[in-house]
CSV table of N, CA and C in Angstrom, one decimal:
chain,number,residue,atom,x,y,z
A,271,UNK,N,0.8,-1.2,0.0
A,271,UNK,CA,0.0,0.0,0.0
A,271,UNK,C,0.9,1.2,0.0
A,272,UNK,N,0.6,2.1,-0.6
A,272,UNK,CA,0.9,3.4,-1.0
A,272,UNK,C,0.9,4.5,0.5
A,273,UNK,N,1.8,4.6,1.2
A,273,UNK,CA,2.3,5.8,2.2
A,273,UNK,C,1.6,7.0,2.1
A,274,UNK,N,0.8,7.4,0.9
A,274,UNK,CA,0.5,8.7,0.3
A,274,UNK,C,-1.0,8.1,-0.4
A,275,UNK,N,-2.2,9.4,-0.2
A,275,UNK,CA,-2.9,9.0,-1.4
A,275,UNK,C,-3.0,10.7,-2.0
A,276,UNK,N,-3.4,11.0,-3.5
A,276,UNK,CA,-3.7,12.3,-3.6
A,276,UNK,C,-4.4,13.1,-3.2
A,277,UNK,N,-4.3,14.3,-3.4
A,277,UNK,CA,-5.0,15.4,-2.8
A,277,UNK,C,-5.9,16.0,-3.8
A,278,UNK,N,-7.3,15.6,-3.6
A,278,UNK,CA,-8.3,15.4,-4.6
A,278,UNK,C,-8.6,17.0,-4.3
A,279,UNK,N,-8.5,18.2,-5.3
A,279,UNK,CA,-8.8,19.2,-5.4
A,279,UNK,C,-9.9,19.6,-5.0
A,280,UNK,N,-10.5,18.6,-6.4
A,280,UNK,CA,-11.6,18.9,-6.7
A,280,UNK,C,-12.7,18.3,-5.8
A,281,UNK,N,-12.5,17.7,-5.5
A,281,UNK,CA,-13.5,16.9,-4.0
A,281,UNK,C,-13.2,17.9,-3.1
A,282,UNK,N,-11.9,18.5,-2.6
A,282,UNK,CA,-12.0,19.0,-1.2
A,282,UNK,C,-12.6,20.7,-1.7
A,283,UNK,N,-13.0,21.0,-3.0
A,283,UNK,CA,-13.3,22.4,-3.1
A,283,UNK,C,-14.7,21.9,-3.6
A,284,UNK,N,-15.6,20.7,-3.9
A,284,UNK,CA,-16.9,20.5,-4.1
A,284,UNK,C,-17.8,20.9,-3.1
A,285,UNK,N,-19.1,21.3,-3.6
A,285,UNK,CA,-19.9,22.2,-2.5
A,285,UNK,C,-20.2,21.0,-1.3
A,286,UNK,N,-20.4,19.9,-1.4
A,286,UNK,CA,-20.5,18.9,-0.2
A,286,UNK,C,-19.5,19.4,1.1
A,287,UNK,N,-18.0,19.5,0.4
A,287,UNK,CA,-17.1,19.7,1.2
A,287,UNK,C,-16.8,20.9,1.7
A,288,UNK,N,-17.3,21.9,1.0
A,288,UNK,CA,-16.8,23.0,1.3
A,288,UNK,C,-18.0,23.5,2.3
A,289,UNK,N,-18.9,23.2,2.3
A,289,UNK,CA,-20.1,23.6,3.5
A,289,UNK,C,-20.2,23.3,4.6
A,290,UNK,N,-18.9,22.4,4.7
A,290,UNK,CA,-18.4,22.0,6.2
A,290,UNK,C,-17.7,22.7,7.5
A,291,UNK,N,-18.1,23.0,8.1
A,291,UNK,CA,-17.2,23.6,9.4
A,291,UNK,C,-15.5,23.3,9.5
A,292,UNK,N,-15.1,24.0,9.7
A,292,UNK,CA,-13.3,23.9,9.9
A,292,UNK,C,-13.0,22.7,10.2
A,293,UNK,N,-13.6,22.4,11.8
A,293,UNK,CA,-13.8,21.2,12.3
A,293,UNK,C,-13.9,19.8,11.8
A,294,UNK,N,-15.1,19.5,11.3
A,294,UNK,CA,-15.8,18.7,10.1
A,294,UNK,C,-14.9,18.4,9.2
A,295,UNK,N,-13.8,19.1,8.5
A,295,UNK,CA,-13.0,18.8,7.6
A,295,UNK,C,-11.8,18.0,8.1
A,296,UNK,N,-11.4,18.8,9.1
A,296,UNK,CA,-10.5,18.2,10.1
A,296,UNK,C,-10.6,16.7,10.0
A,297,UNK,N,-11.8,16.3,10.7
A,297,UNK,CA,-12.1,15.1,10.9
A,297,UNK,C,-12.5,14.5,9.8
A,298,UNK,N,-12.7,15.2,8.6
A,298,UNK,CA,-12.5,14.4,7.2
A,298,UNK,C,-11.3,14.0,7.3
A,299,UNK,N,-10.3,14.8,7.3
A,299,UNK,CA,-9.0,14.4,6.6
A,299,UNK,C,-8.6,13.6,7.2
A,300,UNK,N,-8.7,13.4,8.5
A,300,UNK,CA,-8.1,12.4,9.3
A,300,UNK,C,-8.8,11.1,9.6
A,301,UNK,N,-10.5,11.2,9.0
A,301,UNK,CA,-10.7,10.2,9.0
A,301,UNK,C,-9.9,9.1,7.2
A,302,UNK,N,-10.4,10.0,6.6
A,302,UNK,CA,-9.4,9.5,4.7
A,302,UNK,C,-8.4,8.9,5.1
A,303,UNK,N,-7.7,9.8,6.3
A,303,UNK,CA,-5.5,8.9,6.6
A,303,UNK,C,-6.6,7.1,7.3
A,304,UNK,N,-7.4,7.8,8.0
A,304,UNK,CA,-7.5,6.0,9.2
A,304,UNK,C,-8.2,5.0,7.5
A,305,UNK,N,-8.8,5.7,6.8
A,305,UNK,CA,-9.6,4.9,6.0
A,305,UNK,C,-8.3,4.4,5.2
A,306,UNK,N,-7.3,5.1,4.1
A,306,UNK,CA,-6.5,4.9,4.0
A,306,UNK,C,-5.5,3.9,4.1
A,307,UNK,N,-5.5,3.6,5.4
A,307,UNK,CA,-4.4,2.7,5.6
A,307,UNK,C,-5.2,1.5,6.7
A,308,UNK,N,-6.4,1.4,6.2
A,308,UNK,CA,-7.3,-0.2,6.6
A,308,UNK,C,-6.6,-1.0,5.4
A,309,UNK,N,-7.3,-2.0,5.7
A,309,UNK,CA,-6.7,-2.7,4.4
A,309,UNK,C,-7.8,-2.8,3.1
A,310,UNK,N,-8.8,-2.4,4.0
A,310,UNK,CA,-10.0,-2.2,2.4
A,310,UNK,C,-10.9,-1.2,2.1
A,311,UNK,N,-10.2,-0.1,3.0
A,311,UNK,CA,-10.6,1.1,2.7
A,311,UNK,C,-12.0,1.7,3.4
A,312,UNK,N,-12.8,0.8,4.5
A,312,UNK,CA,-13.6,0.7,5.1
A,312,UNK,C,-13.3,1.2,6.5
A,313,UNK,N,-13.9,1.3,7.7
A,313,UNK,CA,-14.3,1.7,8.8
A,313,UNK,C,-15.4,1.0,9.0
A,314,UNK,N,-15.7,0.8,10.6
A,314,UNK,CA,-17.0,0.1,10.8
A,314,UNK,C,-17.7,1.5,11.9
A,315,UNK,N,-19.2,1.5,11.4
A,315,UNK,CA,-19.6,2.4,11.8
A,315,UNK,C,-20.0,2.2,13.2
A,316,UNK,N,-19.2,2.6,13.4
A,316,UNK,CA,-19.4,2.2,15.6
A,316,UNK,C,-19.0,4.0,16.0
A,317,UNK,N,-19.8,4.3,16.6
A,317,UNK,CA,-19.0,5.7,17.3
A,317,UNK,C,-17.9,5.8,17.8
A,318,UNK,N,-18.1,5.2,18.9
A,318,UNK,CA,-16.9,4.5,19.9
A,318,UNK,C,-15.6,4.4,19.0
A,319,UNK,N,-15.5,3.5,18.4
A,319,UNK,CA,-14.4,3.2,17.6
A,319,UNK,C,-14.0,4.0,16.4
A,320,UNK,N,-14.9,5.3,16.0
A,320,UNK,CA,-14.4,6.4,15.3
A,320,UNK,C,-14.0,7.0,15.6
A,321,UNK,N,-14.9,7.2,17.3
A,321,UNK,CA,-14.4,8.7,18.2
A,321,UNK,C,-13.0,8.4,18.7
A,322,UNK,N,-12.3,7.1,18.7
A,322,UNK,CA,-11.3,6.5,19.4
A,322,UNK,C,-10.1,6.6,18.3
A,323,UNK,N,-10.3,6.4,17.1
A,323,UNK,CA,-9.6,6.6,15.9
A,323,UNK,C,-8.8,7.8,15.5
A,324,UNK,N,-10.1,8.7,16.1
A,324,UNK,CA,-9.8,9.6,15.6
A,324,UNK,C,-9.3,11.0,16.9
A,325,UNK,N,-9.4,10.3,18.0
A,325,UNK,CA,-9.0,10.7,19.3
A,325,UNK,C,-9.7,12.2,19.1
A,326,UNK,N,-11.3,11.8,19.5
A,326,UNK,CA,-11.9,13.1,19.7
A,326,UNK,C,-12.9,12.3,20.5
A,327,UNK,N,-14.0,13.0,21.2
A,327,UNK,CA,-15.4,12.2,22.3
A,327,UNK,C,-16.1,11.9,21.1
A,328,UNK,N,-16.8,11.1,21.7
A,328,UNK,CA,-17.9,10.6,21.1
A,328,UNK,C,-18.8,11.4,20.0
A,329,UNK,N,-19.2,12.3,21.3
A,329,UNK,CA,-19.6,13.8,21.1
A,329,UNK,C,-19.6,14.8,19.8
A,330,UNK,N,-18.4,14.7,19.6
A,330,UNK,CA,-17.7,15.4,18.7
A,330,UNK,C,-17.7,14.8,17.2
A,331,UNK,N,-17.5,13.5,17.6
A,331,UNK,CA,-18.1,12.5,16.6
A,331,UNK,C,-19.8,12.4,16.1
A,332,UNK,N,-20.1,12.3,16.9
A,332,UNK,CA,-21.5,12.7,16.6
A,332,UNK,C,-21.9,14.2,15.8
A,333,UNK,N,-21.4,15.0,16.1
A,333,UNK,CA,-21.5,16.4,15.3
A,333,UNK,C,-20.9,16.6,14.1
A,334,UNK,N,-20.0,16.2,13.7
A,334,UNK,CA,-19.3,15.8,12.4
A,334,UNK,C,-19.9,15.0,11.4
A,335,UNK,N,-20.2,13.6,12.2
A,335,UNK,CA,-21.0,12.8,11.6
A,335,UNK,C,-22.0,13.3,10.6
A,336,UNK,N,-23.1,14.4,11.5
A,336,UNK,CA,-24.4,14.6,10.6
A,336,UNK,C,-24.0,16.1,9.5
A,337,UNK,N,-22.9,16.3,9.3
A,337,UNK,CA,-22.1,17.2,8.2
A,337,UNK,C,-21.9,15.9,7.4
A,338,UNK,N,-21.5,15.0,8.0
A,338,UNK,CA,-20.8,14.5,7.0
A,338,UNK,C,-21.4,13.2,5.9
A,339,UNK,N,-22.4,12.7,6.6
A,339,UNK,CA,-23.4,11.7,6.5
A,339,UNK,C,-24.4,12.6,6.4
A,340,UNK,N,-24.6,13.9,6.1
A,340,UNK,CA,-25.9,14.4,5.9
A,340,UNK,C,-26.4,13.5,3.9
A,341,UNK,N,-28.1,13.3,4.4
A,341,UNK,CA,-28.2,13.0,2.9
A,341,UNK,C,-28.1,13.8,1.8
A,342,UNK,N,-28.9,14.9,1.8
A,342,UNK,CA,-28.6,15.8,1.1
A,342,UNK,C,-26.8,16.4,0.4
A,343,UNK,N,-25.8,16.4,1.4
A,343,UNK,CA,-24.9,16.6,0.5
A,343,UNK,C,-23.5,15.7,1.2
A,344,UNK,N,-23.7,14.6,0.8
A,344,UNK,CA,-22.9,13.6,1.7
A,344,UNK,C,-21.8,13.3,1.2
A,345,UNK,N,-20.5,13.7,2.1
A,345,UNK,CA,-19.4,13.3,1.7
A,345,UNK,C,-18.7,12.2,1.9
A,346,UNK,N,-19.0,11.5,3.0
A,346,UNK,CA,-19.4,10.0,3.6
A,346,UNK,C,-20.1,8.6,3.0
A,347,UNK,N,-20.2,7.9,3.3
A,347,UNK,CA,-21.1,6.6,3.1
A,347,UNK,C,-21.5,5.8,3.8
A,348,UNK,N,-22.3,5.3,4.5
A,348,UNK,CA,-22.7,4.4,5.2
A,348,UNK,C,-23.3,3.5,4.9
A,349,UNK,N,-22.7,2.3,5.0
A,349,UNK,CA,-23.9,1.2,4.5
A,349,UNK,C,-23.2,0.1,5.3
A,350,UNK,N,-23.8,-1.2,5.2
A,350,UNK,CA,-24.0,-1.9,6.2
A,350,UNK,C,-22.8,-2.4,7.2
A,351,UNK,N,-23.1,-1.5,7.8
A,351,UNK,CA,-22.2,-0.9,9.3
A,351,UNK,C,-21.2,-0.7,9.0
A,352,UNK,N,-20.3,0.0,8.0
A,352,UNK,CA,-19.4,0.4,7.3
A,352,UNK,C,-19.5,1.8,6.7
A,353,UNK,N,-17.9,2.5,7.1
A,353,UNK,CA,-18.1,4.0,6.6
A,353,UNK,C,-17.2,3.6,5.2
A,354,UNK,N,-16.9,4.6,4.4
A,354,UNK,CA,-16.0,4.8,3.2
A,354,UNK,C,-16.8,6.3,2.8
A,355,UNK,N,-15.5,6.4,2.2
A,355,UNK,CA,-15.5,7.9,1.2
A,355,UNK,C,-15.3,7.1,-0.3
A,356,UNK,N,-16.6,7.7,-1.4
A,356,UNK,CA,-16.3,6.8,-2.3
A,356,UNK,C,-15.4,7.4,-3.3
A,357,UNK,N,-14.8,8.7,-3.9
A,357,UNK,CA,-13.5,8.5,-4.1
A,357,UNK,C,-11.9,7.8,-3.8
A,358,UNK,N,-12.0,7.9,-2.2
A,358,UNK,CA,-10.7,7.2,-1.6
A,358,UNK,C,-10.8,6.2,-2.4
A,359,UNK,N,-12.1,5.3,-1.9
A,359,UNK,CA,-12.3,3.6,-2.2
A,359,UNK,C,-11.9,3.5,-3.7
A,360,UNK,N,-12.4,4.5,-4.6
A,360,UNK,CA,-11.7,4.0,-6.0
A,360,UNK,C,-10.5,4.3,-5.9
A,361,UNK,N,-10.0,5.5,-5.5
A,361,UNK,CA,-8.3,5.3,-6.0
A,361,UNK,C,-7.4,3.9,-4.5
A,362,UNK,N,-8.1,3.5,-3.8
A,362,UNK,CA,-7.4,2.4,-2.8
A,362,UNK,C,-7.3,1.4,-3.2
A,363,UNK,N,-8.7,0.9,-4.5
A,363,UNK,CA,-8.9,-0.4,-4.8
A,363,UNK,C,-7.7,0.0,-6.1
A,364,UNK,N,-7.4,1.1,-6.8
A,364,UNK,CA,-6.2,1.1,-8.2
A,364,UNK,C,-5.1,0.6,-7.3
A,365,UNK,N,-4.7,1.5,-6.6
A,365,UNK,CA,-3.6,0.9,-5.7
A,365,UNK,C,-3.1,-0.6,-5.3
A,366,UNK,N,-4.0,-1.1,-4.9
A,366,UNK,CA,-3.7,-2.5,-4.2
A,366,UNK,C,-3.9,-3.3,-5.4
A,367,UNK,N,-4.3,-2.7,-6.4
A,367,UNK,CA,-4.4,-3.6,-8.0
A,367,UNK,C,-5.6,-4.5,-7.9
């Protein structure tokens, strides 16, 4: 696996992303590094174990979350009990070939 993934411009200046709080970003980018370096580009959607990942409360996780899993302009994905960002996932699955 790749030490590095790119710095998608164009995603981090899309209106999804850019209507997010300073914060909210933050904890984008740092969730992309935890997502990043799983081995399949996934997260399990547990609070606990995001707020822990990502060494912020629960709390805090929780507030993020609904920026970021909002339906309307969602930069996230949720599905069955699993987070991913679905750009990362395509450039993670090129990577590992």
């Amino acid at each position: 696996m790749l030490p590095w993934f790119p710095f998608a411009v164009d995603f981090w200046d899309s209106p999804p992303v850019r209507r997010l709080s300073h914060n909210s970003k933050g904890i984008l980018a740092d969730l992309m590094v935890a997502l990043w370096r799983s081995p399949d580009c996934y997260l399990p959607d547990d609070e606990t174990a995001i707020a822990s990942i990502l060494r912020v409360s629960v709390l805090v996780w929780r507030r993020a979350r609904l920026q970021l899993l909002d339906p309307n302009w969602p930069v996230l994905r949720s599905e069955q009990g699993k987070i991913s960002q679905d750009w990362l996932l395509g450039v993670h699955r090129k990577a590992i070939g």
